[in-house]
PDB file of C-alpha atoms in Angstrom:
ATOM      1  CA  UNK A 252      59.274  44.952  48.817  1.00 62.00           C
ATOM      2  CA  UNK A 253      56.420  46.441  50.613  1.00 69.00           C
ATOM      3  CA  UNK A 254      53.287  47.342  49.008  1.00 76.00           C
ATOM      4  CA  UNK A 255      52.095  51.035  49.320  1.00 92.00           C
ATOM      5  CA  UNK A 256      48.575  51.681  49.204  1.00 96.00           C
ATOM      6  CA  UNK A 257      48.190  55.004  46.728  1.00 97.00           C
ATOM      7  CA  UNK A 258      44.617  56.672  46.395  1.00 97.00           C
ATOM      8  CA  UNK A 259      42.403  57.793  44.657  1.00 97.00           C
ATOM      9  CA  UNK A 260      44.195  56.108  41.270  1.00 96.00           C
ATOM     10  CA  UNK A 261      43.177  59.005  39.393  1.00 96.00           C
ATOM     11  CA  UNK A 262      41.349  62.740  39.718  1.00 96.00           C
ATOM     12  CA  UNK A 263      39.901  64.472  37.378  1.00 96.00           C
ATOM     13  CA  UNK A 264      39.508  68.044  38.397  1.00 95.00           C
ATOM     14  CA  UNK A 265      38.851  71.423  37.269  1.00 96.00           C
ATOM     15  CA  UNK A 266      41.697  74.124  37.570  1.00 97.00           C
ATOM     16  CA  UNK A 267      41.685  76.127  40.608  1.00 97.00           C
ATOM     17  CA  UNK A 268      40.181  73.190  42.479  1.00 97.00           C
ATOM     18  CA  UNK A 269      42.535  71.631  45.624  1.00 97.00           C
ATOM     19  CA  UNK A 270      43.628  68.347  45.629  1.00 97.00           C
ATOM     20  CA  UNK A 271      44.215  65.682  48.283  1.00 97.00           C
ATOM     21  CA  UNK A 272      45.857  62.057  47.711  1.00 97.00           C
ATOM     22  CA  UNK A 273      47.417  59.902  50.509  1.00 97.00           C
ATOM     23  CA  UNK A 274      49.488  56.671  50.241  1.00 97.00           C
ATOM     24  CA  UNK A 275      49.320  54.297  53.283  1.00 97.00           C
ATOM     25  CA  UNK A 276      51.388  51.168  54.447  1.00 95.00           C
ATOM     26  CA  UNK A 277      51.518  48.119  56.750  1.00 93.00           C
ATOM     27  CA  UNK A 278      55.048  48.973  57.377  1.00 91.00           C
ATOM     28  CA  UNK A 279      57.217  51.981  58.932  1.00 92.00           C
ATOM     29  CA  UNK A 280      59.043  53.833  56.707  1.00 91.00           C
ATOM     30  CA  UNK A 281      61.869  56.456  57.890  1.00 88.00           C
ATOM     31  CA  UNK A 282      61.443  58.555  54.874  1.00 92.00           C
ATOM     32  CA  UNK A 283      58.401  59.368  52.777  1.00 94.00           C
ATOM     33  CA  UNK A 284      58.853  60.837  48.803  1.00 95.00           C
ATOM     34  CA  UNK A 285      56.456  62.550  46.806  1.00 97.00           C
ATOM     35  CA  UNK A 286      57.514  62.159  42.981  1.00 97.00           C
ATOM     36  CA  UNK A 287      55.722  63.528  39.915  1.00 98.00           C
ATOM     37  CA  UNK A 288      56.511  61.944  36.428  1.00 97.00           C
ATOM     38  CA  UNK A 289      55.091  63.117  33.022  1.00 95.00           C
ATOM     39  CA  UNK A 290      54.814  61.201  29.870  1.00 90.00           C
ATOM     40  CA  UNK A 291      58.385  60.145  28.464  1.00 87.00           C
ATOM     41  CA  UNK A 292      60.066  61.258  31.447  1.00 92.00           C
ATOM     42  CA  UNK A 293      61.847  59.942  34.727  1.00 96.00           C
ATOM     43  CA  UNK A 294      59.689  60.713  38.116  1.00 96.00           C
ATOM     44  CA  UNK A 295      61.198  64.358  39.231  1.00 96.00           C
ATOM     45  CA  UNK A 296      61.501  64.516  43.473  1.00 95.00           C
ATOM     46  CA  UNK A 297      58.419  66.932  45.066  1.00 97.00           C
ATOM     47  CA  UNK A 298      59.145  66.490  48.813  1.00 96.00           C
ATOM     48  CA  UNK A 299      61.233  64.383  50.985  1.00 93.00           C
ATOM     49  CA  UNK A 300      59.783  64.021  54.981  1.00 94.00           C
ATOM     50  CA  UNK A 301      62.141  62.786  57.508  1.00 91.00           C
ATOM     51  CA  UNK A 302      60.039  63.393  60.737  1.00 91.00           C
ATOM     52  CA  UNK A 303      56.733  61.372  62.045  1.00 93.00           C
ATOM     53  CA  UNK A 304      53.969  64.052  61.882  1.00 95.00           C
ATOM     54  CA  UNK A 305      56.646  66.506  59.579  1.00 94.00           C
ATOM     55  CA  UNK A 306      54.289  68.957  57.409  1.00 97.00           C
ATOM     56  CA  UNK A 307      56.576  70.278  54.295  1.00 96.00           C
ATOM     57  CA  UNK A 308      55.606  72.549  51.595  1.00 96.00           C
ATOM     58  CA  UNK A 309      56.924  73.301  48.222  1.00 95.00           C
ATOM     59  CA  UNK A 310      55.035  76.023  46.590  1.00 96.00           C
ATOM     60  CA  UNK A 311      51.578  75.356  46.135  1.00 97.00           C
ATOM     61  CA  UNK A 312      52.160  71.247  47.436  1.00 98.00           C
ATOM     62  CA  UNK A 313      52.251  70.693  51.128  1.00 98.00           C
ATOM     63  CA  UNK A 314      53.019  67.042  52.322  1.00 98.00           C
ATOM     64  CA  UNK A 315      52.677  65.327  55.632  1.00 97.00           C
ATOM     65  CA  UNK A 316      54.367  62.484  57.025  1.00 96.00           C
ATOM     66  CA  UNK A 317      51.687  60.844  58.755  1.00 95.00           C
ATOM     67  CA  UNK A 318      52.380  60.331  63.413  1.00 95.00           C
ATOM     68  CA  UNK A 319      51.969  57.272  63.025  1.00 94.00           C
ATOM     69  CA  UNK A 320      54.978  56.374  60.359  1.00 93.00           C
ATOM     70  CA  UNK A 321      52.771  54.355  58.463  1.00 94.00           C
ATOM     71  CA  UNK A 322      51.289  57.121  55.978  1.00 96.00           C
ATOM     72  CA  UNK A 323      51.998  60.288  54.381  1.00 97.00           C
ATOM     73  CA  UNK A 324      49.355  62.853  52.221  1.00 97.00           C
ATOM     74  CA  UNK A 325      49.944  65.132  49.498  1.00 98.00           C
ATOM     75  CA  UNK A 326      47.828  67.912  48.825  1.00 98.00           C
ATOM     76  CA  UNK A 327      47.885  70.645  45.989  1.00 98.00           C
ATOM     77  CA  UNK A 328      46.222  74.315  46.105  1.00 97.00           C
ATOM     78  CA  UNK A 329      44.697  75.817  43.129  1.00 97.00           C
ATOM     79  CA  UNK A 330      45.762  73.531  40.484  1.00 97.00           C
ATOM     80  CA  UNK A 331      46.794  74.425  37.089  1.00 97.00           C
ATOM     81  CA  UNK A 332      47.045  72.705  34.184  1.00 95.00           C
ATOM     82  CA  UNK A 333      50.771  71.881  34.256  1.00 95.00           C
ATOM     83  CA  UNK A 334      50.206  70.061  37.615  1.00 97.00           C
ATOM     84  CA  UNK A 335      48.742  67.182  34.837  1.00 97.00           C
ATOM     85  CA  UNK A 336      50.827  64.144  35.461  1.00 97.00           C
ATOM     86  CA  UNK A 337      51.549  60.966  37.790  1.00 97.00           C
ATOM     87  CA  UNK A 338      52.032  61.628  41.385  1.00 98.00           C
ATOM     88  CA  UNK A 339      54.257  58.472  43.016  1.00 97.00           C
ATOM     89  CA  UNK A 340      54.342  57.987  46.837  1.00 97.00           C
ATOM     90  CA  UNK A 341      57.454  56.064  47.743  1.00 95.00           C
ATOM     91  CA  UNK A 342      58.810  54.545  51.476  1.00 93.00           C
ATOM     92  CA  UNK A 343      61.499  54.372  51.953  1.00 88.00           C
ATOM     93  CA  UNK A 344      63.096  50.734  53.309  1.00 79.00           C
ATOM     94  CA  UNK A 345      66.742  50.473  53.849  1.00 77.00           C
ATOM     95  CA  UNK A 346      68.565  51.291  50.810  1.00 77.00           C
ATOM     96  CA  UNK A 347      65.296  50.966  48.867  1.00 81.00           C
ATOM     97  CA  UNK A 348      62.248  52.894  47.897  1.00 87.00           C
ATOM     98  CA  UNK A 349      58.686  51.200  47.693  1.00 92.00           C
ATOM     99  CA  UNK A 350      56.812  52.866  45.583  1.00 93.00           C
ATOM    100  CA  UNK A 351      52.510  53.722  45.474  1.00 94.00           C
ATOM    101  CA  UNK A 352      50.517  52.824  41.689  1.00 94.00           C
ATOM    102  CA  UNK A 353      50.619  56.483  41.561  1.00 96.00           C
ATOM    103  CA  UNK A 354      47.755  58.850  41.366  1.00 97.00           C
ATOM    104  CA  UNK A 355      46.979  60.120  37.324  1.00 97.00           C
ATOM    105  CA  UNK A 356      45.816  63.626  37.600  1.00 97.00           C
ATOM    106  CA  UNK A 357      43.607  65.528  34.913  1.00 97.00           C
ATOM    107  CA  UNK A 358      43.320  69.334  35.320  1.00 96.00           C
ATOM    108  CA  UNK A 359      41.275  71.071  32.450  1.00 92.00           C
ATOM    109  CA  UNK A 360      41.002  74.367  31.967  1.00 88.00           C
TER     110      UNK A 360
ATOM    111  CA  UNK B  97      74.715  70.391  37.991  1.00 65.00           C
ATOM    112  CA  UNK B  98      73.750  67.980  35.025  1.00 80.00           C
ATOM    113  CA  UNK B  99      71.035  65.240  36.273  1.00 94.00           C
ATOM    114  CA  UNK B 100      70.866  61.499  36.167  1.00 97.00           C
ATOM    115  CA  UNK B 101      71.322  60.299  32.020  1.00 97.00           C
ATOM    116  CA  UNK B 102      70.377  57.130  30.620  1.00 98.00           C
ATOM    117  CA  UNK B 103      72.015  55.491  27.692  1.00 97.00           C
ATOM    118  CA  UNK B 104      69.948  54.921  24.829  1.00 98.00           C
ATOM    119  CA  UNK B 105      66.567  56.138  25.751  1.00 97.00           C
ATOM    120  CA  UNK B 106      64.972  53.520  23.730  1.00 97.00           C
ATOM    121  CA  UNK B 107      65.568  49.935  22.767  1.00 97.00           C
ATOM    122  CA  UNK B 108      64.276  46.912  20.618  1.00 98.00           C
ATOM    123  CA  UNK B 109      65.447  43.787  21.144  1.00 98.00           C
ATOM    124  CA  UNK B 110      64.449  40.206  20.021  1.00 98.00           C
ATOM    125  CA  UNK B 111      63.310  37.149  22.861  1.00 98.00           C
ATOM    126  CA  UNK B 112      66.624  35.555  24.041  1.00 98.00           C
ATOM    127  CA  UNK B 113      69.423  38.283  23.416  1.00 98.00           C
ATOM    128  CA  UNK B 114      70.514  39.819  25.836  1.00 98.00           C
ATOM    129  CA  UNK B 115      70.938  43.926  26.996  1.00 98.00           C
ATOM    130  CA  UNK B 116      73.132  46.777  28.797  1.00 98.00           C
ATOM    131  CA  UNK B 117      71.659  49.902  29.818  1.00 98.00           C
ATOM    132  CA  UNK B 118      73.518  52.727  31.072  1.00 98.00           C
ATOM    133  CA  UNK B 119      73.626  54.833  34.057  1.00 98.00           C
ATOM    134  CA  UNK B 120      75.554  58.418  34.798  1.00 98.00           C
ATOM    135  CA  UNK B 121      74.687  59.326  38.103  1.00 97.00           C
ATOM    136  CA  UNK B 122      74.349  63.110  39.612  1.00 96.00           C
ATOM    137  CA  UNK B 123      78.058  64.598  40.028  1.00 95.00           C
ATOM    138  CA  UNK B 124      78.997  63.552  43.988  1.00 92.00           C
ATOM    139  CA  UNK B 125      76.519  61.212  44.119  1.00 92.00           C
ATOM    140  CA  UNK B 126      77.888  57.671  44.954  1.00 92.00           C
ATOM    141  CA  UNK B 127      74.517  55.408  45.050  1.00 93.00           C
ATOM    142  CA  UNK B 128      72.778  54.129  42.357  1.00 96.00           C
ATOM    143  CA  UNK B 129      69.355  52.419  41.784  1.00 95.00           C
ATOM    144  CA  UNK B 130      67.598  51.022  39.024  1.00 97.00           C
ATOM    145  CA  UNK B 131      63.702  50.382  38.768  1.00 96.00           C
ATOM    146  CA  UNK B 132      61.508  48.743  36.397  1.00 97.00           C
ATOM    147  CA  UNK B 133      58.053  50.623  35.779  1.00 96.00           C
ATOM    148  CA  UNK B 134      55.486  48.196  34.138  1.00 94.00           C
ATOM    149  CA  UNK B 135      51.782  49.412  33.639  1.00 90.00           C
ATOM    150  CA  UNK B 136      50.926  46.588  35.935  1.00 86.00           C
ATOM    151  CA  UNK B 137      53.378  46.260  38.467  1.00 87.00           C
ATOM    152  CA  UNK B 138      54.518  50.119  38.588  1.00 90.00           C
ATOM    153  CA  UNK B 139      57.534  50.803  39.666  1.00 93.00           C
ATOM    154  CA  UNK B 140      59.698  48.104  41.131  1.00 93.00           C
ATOM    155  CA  UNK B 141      63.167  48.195  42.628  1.00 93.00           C
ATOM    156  CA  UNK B 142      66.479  45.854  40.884  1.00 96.00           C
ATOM    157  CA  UNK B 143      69.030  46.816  42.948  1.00 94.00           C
ATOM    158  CA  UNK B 144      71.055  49.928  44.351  1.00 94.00           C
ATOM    159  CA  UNK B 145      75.250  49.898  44.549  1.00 95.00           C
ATOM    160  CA  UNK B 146      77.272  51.987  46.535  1.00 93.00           C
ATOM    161  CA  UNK B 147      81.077  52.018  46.091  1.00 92.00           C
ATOM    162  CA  UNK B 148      81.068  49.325  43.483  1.00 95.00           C
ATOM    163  CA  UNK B 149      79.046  47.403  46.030  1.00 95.00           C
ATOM    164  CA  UNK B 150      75.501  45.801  45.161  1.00 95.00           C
ATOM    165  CA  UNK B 151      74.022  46.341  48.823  1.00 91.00           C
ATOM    166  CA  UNK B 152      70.193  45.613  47.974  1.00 90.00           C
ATOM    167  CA  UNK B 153      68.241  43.782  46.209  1.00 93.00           C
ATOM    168  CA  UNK B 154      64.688  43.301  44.767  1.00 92.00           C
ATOM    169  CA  UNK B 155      62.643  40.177  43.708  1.00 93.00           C
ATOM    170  CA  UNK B 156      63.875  39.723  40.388  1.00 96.00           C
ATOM    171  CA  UNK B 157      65.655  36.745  38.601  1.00 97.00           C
ATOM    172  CA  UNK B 158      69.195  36.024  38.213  1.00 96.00           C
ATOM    173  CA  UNK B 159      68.728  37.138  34.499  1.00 98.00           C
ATOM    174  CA  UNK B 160      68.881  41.145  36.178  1.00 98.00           C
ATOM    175  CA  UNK B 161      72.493  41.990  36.955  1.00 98.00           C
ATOM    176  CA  UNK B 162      74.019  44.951  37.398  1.00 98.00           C
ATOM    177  CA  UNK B 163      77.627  46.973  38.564  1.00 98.00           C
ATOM    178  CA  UNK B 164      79.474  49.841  39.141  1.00 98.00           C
ATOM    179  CA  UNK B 165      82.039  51.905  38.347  1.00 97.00           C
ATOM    180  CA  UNK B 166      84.833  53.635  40.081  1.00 96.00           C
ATOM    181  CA  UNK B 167      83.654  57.003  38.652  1.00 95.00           C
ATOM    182  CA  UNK B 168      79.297  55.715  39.966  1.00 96.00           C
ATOM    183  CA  UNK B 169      78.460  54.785  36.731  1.00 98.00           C
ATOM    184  CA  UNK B 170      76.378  52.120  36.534  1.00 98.00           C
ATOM    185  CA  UNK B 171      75.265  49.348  33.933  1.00 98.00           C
ATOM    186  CA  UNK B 172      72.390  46.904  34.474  1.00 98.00           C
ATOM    187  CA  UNK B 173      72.514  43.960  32.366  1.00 98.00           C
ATOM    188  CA  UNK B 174      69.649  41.410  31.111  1.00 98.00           C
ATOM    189  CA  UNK B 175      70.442  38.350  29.551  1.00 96.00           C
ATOM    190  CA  UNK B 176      67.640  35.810  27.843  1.00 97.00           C
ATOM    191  CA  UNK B 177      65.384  38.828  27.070  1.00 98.00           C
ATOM    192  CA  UNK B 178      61.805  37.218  27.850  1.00 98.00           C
ATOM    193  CA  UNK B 179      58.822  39.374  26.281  1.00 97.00           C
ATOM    194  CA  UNK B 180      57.643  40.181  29.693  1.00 96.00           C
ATOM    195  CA  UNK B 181      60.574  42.533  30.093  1.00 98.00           C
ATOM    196  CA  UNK B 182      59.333  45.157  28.142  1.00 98.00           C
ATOM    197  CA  UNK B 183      59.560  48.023  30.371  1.00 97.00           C
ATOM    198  CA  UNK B 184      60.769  51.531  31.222  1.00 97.00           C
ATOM    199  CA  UNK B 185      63.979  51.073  33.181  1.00 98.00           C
ATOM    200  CA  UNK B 186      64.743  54.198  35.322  1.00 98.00           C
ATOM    201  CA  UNK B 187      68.237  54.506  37.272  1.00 97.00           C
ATOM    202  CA  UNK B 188      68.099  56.430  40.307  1.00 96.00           C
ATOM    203  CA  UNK B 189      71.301  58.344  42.016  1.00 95.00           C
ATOM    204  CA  UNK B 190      71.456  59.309  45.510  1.00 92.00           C
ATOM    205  CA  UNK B 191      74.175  60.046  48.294  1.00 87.00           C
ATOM    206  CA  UNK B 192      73.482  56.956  49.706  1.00 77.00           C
ATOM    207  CA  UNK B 193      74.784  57.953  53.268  1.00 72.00           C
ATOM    208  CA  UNK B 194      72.816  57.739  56.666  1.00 63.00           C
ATOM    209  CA  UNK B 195      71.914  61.425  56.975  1.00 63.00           C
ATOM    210  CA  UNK B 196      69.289  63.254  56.077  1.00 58.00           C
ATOM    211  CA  UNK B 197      69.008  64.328  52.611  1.00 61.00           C
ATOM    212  CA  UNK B 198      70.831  61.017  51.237  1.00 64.00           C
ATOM    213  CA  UNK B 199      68.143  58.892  50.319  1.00 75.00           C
ATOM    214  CA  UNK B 200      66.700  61.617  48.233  1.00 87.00           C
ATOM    215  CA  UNK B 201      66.909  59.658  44.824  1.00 91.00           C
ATOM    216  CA  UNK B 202      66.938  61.024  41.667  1.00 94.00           C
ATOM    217  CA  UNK B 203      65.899  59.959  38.728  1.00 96.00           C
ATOM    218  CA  UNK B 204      67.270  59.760  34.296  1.00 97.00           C
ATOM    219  CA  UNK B 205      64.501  59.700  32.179  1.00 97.00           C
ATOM    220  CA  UNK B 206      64.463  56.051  31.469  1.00 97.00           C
ATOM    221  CA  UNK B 207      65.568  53.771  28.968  1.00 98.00           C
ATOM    222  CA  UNK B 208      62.626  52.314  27.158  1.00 97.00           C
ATOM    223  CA  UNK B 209      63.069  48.528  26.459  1.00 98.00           C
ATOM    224  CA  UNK B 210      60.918  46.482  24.129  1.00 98.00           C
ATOM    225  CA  UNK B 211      61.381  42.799  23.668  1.00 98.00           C
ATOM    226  CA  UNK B 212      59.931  41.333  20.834  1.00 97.00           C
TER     227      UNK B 212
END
């Protein structure tokens, strides 16, 4: 499948801070995903874009499917510690998803 | 509505033999997909059915199988267990329609597979 280009691998950031992460792609993708998993568990759905230049929020995570169908950025306002986890891009090809390395996100208190 | 399950959640199993995982999908939901998530290679897509159908599939060897039910079940099967198949094998359910909304996939927690 294609490879998605996830960054930065990991954050480190202090709660209350804002954080940005982006995934980009040689390839078009219809549909862009935002998953989160946490240790033990299966990656849980965020946000699901449909549209070229679509900008969807859910709570304190807004996500943007980039014009040019190619990329897509996640961002989160005034993290907390339970935002402590994975975060997976994924493109979606055909019946397929091609997923990001993920981005590994410390929040401390 | 209950999620996506995954039968057993963890595994050991010896070079050679052979394995069967499980898959319930979401109530409605007729596609399935199972990934492998490595620490290396991350997450990686098998194959998706739809219908009983197989209707993609990823880059792995013939040793991956899979199938479906008539309920969506699923069951993804690996025979000559290699070490290198240690892994966390998630199963995915979706729609699986052309609108929007039905490639949404959802995921079990995993079964966790260890070949030794």
């Amino acid at each position: 499948g294609q490879q998605l280009n996830q960054s930065p691998q990991s954050m480190f950031i202090q709660e209350g801070e804002d954080v940005s992460m982006n995934c980009t792609s040689s390839s078009i993708f219809n549909t862009w995903l935002w998953y989160k998993q946490e240790p033990g568990e299966g990656p849980v759905l965020l946000i699901a874009l449909y549209k070229a230049g679509e900008l969807t929020s859910n709570g304190r995570l807004t996500a943007q499917f980039g014009i040019t169908r190619k990329d897509s950025f996640l961002n989160i306002s005034a993290s907390i510690p339970s935002d402590v986890g994975i975060y997976f891009c994924a493109g979606q090809s055909g019946y397929a998803l091609n997923f990001g390395k993920g981005t590994s996100l410390l929040v401390t208190p | 509505k209950a999620g996506v399950t995954q039968t057993p959640r963890y595994l050991i199993k010896t070079r050679g033999q052979q394995v069967t995982l499980s898959c319930s999908p979401i109530s409605g939901h007729r596609s399935v997909s199972w990934y492998q998530q490595t620490p290396g290679q991350g997450l990686q897509f098998l194959f998706e059915y739809f219908s009983e159908t197989q209707r993609n599939k990823g880059n792995f060897p013939g040793r991956f199988s899979g199938r479906q039910f008539s309920n969506s079940r699923s069951e993804m099967n690996v025979s000559t267990l290699e070490l290198g198949d240690s892994a966390l094998y998630l199963c995915a359910s979706s729609l699986g329609r052309r609108t929007s909304g039905s490639y949404e996939q959802y995921f079990g927690p995993g079964t966790r597979l260890t070949v030794t």
